[in-house]
Structures are given as structure tokens and as C-alpha cells.
C-alpha positions as YAML, in Angstrom:
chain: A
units: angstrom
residues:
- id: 1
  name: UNK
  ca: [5.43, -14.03, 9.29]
- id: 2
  name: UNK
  ca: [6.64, -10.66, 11.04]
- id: 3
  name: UNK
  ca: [5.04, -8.11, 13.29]
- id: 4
  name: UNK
  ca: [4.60, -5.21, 10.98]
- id: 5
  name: UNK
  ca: [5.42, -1.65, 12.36]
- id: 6
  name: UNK
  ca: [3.50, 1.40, 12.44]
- id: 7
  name: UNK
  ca: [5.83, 3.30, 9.64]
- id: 8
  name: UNK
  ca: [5.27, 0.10, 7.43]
- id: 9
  name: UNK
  ca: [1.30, -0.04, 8.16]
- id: 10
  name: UNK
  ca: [0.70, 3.78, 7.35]
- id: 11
  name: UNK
  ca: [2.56, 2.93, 4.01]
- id: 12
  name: UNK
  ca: [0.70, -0.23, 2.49]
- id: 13
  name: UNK
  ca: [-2.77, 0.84, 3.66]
- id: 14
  name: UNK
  ca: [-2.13, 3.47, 1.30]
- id: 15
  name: UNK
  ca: [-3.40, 1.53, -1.15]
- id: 16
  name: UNK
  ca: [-6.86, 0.67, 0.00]
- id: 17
  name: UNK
  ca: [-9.03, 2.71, -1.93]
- id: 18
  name: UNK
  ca: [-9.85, 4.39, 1.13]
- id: 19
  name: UNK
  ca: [-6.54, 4.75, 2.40]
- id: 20
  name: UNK
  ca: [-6.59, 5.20, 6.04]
- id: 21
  name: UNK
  ca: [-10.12, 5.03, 6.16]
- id: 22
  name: UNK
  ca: [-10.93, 2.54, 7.95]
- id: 23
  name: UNK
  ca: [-14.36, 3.38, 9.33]
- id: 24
  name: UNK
  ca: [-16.28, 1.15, 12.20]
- id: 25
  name: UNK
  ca: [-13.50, -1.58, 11.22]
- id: 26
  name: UNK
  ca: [-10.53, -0.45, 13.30]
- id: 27
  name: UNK
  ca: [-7.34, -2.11, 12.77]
- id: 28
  name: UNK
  ca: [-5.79, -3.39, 15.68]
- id: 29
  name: UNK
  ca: [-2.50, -5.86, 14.52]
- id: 30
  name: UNK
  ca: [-0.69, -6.46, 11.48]
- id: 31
  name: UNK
  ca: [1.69, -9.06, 10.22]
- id: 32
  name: UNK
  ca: [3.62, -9.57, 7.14]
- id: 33
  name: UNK
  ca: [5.42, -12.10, 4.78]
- id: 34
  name: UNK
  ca: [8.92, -12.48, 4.92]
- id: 35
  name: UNK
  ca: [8.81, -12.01, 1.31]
- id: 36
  name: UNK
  ca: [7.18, -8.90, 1.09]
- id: 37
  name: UNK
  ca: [4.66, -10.15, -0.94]
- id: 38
  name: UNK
  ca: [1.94, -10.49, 1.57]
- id: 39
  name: UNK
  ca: [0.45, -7.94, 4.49]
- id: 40
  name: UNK
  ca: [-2.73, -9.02, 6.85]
- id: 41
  name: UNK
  ca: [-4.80, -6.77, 9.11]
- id: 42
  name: UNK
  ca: [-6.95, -7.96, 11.99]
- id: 43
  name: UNK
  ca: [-9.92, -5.11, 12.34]
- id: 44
  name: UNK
  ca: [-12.52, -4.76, 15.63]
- id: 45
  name: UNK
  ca: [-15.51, -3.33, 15.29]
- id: 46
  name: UNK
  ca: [-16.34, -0.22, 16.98]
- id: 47
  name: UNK
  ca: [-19.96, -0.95, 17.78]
- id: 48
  name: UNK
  ca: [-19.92, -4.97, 17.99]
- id: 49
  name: UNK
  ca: [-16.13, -5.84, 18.75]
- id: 50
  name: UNK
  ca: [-16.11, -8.44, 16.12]
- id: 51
  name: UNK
  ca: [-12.87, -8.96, 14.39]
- id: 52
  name: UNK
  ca: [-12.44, -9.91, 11.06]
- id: 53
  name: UNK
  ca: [-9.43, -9.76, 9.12]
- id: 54
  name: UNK
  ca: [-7.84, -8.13, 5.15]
- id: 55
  name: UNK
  ca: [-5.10, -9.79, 3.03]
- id: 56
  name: UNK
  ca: [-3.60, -7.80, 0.90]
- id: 57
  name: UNK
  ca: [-1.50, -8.98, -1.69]
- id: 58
  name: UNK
  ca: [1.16, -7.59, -4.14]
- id: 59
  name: UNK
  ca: [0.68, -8.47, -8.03]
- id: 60
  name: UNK
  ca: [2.59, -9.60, -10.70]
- id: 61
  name: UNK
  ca: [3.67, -5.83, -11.03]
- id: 62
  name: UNK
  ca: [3.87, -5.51, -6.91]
- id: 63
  name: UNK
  ca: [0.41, -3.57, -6.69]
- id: 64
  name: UNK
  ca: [-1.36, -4.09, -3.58]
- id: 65
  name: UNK
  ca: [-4.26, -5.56, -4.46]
- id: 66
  name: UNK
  ca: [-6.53, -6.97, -1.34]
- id: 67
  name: UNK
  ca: [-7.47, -11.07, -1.62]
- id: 68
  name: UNK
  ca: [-10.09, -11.32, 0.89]
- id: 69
  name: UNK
  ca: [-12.01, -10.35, 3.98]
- id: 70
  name: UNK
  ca: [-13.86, -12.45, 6.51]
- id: 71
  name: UNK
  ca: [-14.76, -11.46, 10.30]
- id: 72
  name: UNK
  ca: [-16.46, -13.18, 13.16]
- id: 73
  name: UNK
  ca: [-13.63, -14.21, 14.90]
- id: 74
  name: UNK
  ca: [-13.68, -14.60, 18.46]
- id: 75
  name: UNK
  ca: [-10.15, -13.79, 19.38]
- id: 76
  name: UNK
  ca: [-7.24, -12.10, 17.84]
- id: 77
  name: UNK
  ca: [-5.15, -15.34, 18.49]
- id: 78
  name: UNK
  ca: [-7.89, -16.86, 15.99]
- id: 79
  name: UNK
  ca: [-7.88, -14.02, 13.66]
- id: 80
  name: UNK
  ca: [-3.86, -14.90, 13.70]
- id: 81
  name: UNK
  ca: [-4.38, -18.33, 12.86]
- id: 82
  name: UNK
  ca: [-6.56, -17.40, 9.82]
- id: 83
  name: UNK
  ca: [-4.35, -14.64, 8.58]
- id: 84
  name: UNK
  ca: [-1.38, -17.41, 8.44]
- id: 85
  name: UNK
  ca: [-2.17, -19.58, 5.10]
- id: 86
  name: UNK
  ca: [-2.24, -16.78, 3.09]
- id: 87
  name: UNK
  ca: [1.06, -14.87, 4.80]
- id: 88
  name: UNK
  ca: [3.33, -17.85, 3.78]
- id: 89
  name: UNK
  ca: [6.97, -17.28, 2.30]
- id: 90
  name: UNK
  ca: [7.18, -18.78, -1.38]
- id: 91
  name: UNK
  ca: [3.61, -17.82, -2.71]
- id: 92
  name: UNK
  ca: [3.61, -16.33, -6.25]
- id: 93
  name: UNK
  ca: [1.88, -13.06, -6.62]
- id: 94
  name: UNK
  ca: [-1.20, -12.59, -8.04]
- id: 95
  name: UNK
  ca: [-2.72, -12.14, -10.97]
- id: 96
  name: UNK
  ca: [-3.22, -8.61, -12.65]
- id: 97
  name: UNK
  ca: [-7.48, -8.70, -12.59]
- id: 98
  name: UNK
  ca: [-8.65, -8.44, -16.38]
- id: 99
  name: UNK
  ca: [-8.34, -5.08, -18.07]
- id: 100
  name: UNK
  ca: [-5.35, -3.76, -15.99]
- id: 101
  name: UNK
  ca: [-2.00, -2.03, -17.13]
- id: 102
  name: UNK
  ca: [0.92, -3.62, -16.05]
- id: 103
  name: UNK
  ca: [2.70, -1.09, -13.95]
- id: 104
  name: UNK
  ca: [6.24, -0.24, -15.15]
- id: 105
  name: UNK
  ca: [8.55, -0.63, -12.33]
- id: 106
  name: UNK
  ca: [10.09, 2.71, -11.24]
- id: 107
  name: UNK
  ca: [13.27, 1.82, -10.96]
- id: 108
  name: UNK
  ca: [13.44, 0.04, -14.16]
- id: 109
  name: UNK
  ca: [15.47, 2.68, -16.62]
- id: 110
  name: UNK
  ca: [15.02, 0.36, -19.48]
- id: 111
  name: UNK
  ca: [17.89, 2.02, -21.38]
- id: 112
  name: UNK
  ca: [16.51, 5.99, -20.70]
- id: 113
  name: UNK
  ca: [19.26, 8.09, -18.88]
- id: 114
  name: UNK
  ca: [17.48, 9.44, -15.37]
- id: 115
  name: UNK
  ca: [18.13, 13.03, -14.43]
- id: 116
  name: UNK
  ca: [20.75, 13.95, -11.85]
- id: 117
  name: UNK
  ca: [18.24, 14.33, -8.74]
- id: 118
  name: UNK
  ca: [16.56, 10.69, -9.77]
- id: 119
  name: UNK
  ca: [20.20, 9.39, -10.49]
- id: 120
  name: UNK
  ca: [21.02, 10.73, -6.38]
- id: 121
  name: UNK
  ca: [17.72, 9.21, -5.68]
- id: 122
  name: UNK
  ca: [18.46, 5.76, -7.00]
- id: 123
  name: UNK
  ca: [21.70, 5.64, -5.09]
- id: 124
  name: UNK
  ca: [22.50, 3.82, -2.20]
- id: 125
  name: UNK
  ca: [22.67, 7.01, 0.23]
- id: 126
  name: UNK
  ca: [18.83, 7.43, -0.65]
- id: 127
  name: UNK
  ca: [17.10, 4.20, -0.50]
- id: 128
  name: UNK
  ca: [14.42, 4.18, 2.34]
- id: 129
  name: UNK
  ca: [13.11, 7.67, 0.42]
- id: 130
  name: UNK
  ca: [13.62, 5.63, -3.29]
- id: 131
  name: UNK
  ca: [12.02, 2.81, -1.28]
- id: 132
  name: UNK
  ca: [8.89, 5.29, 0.06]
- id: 133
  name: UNK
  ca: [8.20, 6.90, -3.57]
- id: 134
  name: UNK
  ca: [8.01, 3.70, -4.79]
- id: 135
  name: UNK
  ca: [5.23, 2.93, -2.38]
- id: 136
  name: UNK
  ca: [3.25, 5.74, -3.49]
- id: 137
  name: UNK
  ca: [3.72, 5.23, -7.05]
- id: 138
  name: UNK
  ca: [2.08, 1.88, -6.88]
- id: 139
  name: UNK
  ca: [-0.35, 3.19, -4.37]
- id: 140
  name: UNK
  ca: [-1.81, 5.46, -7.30]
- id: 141
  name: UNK
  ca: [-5.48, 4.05, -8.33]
- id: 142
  name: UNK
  ca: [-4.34, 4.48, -12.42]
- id: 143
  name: UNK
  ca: [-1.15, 6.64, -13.25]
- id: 144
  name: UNK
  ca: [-0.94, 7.60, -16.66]
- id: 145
  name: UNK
  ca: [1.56, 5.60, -19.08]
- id: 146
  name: UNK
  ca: [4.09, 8.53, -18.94]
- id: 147
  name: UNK
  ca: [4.21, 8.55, -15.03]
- id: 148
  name: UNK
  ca: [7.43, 6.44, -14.66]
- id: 149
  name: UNK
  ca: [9.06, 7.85, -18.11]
- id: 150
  name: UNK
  ca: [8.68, 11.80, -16.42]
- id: 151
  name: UNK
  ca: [10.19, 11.02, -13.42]
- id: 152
  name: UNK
  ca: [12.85, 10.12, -14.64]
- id: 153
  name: UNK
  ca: [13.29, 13.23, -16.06]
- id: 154
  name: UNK
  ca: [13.20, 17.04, -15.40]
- id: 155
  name: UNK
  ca: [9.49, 16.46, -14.24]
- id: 156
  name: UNK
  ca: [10.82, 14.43, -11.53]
- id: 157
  name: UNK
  ca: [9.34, 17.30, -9.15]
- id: 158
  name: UNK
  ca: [5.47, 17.46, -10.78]
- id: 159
  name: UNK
  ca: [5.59, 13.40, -10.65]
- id: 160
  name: UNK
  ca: [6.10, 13.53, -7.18]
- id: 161
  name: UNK
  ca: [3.72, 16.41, -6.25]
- id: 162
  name: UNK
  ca: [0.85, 14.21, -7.74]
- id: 163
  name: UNK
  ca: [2.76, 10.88, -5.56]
- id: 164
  name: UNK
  ca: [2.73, 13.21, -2.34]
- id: 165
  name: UNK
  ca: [-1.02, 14.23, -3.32]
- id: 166
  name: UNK
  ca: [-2.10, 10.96, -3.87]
- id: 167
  name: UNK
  ca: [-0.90, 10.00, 0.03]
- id: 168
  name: UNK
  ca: [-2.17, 13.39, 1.33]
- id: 169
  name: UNK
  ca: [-5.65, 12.27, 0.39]
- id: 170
  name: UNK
  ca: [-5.57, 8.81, 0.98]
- id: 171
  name: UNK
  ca: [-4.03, 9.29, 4.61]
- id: 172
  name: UNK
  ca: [-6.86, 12.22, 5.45]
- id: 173
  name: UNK
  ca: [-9.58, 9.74, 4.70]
- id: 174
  name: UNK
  ca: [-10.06, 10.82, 0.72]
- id: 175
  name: UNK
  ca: [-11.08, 8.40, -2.34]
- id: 176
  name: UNK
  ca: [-10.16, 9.34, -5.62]
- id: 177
  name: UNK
  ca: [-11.89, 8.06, -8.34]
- id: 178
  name: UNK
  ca: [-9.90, 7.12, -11.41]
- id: 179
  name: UNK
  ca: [-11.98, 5.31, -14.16]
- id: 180
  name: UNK
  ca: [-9.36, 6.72, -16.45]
- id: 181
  name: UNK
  ca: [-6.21, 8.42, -16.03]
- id: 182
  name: UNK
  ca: [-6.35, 11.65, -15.15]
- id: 183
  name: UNK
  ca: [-4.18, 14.58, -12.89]
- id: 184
  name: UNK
  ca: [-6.96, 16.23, -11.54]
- id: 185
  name: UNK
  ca: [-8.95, 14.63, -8.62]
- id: 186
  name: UNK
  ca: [-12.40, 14.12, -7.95]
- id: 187
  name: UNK
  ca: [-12.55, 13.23, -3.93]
- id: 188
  name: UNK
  ca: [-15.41, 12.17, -1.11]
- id: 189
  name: UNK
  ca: [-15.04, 12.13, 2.02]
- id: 190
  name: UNK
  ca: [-14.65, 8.92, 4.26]
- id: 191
  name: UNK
  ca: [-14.75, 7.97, 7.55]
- id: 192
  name: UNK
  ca: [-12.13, 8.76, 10.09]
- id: 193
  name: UNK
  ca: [-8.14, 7.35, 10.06]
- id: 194
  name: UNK
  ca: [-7.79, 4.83, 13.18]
- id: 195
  name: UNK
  ca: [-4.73, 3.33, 13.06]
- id: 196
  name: UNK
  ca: [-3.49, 0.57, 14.98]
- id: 197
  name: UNK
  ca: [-5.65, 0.27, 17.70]
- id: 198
  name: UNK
  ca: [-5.00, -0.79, 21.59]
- id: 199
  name: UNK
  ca: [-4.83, -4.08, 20.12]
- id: 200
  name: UNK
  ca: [-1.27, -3.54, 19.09]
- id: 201
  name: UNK
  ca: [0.82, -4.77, 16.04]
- id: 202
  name: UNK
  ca: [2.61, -7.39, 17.63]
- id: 203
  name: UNK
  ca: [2.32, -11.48, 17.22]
- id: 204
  name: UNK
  ca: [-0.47, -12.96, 19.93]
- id: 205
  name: UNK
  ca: [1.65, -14.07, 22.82]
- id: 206
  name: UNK
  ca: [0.09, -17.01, 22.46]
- id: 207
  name: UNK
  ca: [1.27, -17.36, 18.72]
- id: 208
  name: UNK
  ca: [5.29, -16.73, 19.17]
...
């Protein structure tokens, strides 16, 4: 497990369905696998202090998807300890639920020749912003089939206007509902963004 940074946390709670919202449950730490493939959050309750704790996992297609919540602990070294089994190196991902799309991997050209400005972005002179769009594509609630196959392309630019939308929302506390895929968004309002609270994002001292 590793202390997760601010940069990194803004990034995967992107895909919470609220985003940033994180309401009366205020994060306060996060750690991560070593593989990637697993992120936990330790949240305090505004009006009761409790803290509980997420895990959020990535899918067979690297989707966030989140694996559990549970809260009533009396410490954040305890929270720690529960976050731990699930934030092991060597887990396989999880399961896509029943009814979802696979999501095509971005990257992935599968014998299509990119455009010149994805063909820059795919070098190695680009990677942390290959690395962020990537975030946000698999941070969208349903992208359409064509999503991956138009950026690629000329429409590189209106694929990542809707990516950049998507995080614009989701980081000002806006759901949006996708029962099917659509490019026009249908948003509520949620309770405030937090962020990492006084608790910090490090490892427990009494943990390293």
C-alpha cells in the first residue's frame, strides 16, 4: 500500500457518481495498491466524527467501480487496518456487474491509424496528459460505442470537450444521469467538494 497524493485523489474520485461530492462524509486519508488496481478512502463525519471507509476498485476494463463501505471505526489507525485486505498487490480485478459494456481501452488502436495530435498524444513526451484523459474517459458514467473510435480521429477535440465536461461537473459537485448514452447532460446538484481533510493522506504513524 502507498500514501496517495492529492493530484491522484482529485483524479479517481472522479468516478464516484458524485464526484467530489462527498457530503457530511469528508475524506480525510487515502491509500493505494501498488498495482493500481485498488484505491481506499477513510471519511469523518461532519456532525458525529465517525469514520468509515470506500474501496474502490478497477474492473476487468479498469473502471472504477466502488466494492464496499462500512464506518464506525474508532480511529483512523483502525480504519487503516480495515482498508488493508482489500488494498493487497496481486488481486484480480473485478467483475464487469451484469448488463455492462466492456470499455474499449483508449489506447488500444486495434489496427485504426490515430490522427497526428492523438499520435503526439500517445508519445512518450505526453504521457502524464495521455495518462489524465484516460482517467476521464473511464470516469464517464456510459460513453457511447464510438467514443474511443472519434478520438482517435479528427474529433479528437469534441471527445475531449465532453471528457473535460464530464470532470467539470463531477469536480463542482454535479451527477449526471446516464441510463443510456447520450451527449447532452441532465445534472442535480450535490453537496459540497471537501477534499482531504485535516486528517491528511499519509499512512497512520502508527501503521509505517
Amino acid at each position: 500500500m502507498r500514501k496517495v497524493l492529492q493530484w491522484e485523489f482529485d483524479f479517481c474520485a472522479l468516478s464516484l457518481p458524485r464526484g467530489h461530492g462527498f457530503g457530511e462524509q469528508t475524506p480525510v486519508a487515502a491509500w493505494a495498491c501498488d498495482d493500481a488496481r485498488g484505491f481506499g478512502i477513510v471519511t469523518q463525519g461532519v456532525a458525529d466524527g465517525r469514520l468509515g471507509i470506500m474501496v474502490m476498485r478497477r474492473r476487468l476494463d479498469s473502471v472504477w467501480t466502488v466494492t464496499g463501505r462500512t464506518s464506525g471505526f474508532p480511529s483512523i489507525e483502525a480504519a487503516f487496518e480495515a482498508l488493508e485486505p482489500h488494498l493487497k498487490e496481486g488481486q484480480p480485478p473485478e467483475p464487469l456487474p451484469p448488463g455492462a459494456v466492456f470499455r474499449a481501452p483508449l489506447f488500444d488502436f486495434a489496427g485504426r491509424e490515430p490522427s497526428d495530435v492523438f499520435r503526439v498524444l500517445a508519445g512518450v513526451t505526453h504521457r502524464p496528459a495521455a495518462w489524465a484523459l484516460n482517467q476521464l474517459y473511464l470516469a464517464m458514467p456510459k460513453p457511447d460505442r464510438n467514443w474511443v473510435s472519434d478520438c482517435l480521429t479528427t474529433n479528437f477535440h469534441t471527445r475531449l470537450w465532453e471528457a473535460q465536461l464530464v470532470a467539470s461537473f463531477r469536480e463542482t459537485r454535479l451527477a449526471r444521469r446516464a441510463a443510456v448514452p447520450v451527449t447532452g447532460f441532465s445534472d442535480r446538484e450535490q453537496f459540497g467538494r471537501r477534499g482531504l481533510g485535516r486528517g491528511g493522506h499519509g499512512k497512520p504513524a502508527s501503521a509505517v
